[in-house]
Coordinates of C-alpha atoms in Angstrom, one line a residue:
L1 CA 18.7 -8.1 -19.7
P2 CA 16.3 -7.5 -22.7
P3 CA 14.3 -4.5 -22.1
E4 CA 10.9 -6.8 -21.8
I5 CA 12.4 -8.7 -19.3
L6 CA 13.8 -5.6 -17.4
A7 CA 10.3 -4.1 -17.3
A8 CA 8.7 -7.3 -15.9
I9 CA 10.8 -7.3 -13.2
F10 CA 10.2 -3.6 -12.3
L11 CA 6.7 -4.4 -12.4
L12 CA 7.1 -6.6 -9.6
I13 CA 8.3 -3.7 -7.4
P14 CA 5.7 -3.2 -4.4
R15 CA 3.1 -0.4 -5.2
D16 CA 1.7 0.3 -1.5
V17 CA -0.7 2.8 -1.2
G18 CA 0.7 6.5 -0.9
D19 CA 4.2 5.6 -1.4
T20 CA 6.0 6.6 -4.7
S21 CA 9.3 5.2 -3.8
W22 CA 9.1 2.6 -6.4
I23 CA 9.9 5.5 -8.9
R24 CA 13.6 5.4 -7.5
V25 CA 14.3 2.4 -10.2
T26 CA 14.4 5.3 -12.7
H27 CA 17.2 6.7 -11.1
V28 CA 19.7 3.8 -10.8
C29 CA 21.2 4.4 -14.2
H30 CA 20.1 5.5 -17.8
R31 CA 19.2 2.4 -19.1
W32 CA 16.6 1.5 -16.1
R33 CA 15.3 4.7 -16.6
E34 CA 14.9 4.6 -20.2
V35 CA 13.0 1.2 -19.9
A36 CA 10.6 2.4 -17.0
L37 CA 9.8 5.8 -18.4
N38 CA 9.0 4.0 -21.9
D39 CA 6.7 1.2 -20.4
P40 CA 3.2 2.1 -20.1
R41 CA 2.3 -0.7 -17.6
F42 CA 4.8 0.9 -15.1
W43 CA 2.7 4.2 -14.9
S44 CA -0.8 2.7 -15.0
V45 CA -0.9 1.8 -11.1
L46 CA -2.0 4.9 -9.2
N47 CA -2.0 4.0 -5.4
S48 CA -3.0 7.4 -3.5
V49 CA -0.4 9.5 -5.3
P50 CA -0.2 13.4 -5.3
P51 CA -2.3 15.2 -8.0
C52 CA 0.7 16.6 -9.5
F53 CA 2.0 12.9 -10.1
M54 CA -1.3 11.8 -11.3
E55 CA -0.9 14.1 -14.4
F56 CA 2.6 12.6 -15.1
A57 CA 1.8 9.1 -14.8
L58 CA -1.2 9.6 -16.8
A59 CA 0.6 10.9 -19.5
R60 CA 3.4 8.1 -19.2
S61 CA 0.7 5.6 -19.2
K62 CA -0.1 6.3 -22.8
G63 CA -3.3 4.4 -23.7
A64 CA -2.6 1.6 -20.7
P65 CA -5.6 0.5 -18.8
I66 CA -5.4 2.4 -15.4
S67 CA -5.8 0.9 -11.7
V68 CA -6.6 3.2 -8.9
H69 CA -6.4 2.6 -5.3
T70 CA -6.8 5.3 -2.5
S71 CA -7.1 4.9 1.1
E72 CA -7.8 8.5 1.8
D73 CA -10.9 9.2 3.3
T74 CA -11.6 12.0 1.0
P75 CA -9.9 11.6 -2.1
D76 CA -8.8 14.2 -4.6
D77 CA -11.1 13.8 -7.8
T78 CA -8.5 15.5 -10.2
L79 CA -7.9 12.0 -11.3
F80 CA -11.3 11.0 -12.1
K81 CA -11.7 14.2 -14.0
A82 CA -8.7 13.9 -16.3
L83 CA -9.2 10.1 -16.5
S84 CA -10.8 8.8 -19.8
P85 CA -13.7 6.3 -18.6
D86 CA -12.4 3.8 -21.3
R87 CA -9.1 3.5 -19.6
L88 CA -10.1 2.7 -16.0
Q89 CA -9.9 -1.1 -15.3
E90 CA -9.6 -1.2 -11.5
V91 CA -10.8 1.1 -8.9
S92 CA -10.4 0.8 -4.9
L93 CA -11.7 3.6 -3.0
N94 CA -11.9 4.0 0.8
L95 CA -14.6 6.9 1.2
T96 CA -16.1 8.6 4.1
A97 CA -19.4 11.0 3.7
G98 CA -16.9 13.6 2.6
G99 CA -15.5 11.7 -0.3
R100 CA -18.9 11.0 -2.1
T101 CA -18.4 13.5 -4.6
V102 CA -15.9 11.2 -6.2
L103 CA -19.0 8.9 -6.9
S104 CA -20.4 11.2 -9.0
H105 CA -17.7 10.4 -11.8
F106 CA -19.2 6.9 -12.0
T107 CA -22.1 7.9 -14.0
K108 CA -20.4 7.1 -17.1
S109 CA -19.9 3.9 -18.9
F110 CA -16.5 2.0 -18.2
P111 CA -16.2 -0.5 -20.8
I112 CA -12.9 -2.1 -19.6
L113 CA -13.9 -1.7 -15.7
E114 CA -13.2 -5.2 -14.2
T115 CA -12.8 -4.5 -10.4
V116 CA -14.8 -2.0 -8.1
E117 CA -14.2 -1.8 -4.4
I118 CA -15.6 1.2 -2.3

């Protein structure tokens, strides 16, 4: 299969919140690894991933729009500190009173933001 088709298939892998098992596709063979590592779209959906993985994913996503989904009551705001406002396309947050500090990052302009769920 051409790399574009293989990448499109990889993008269909379910991305459950908090689950990074989809990354196993990069361990199948060298070709799959190259396709996945070099496609920014594969790294642009962040579903409650650990802070150390966020930095890696943001670097791999290059300039692609980012979707952030978290089910944590008090999400780590590391991502929102590191993320450029012009890259955030979709946000879904599950917050309790302790997670309100994350909202302070939303005082800026987000030119491509399409969806916000709180």
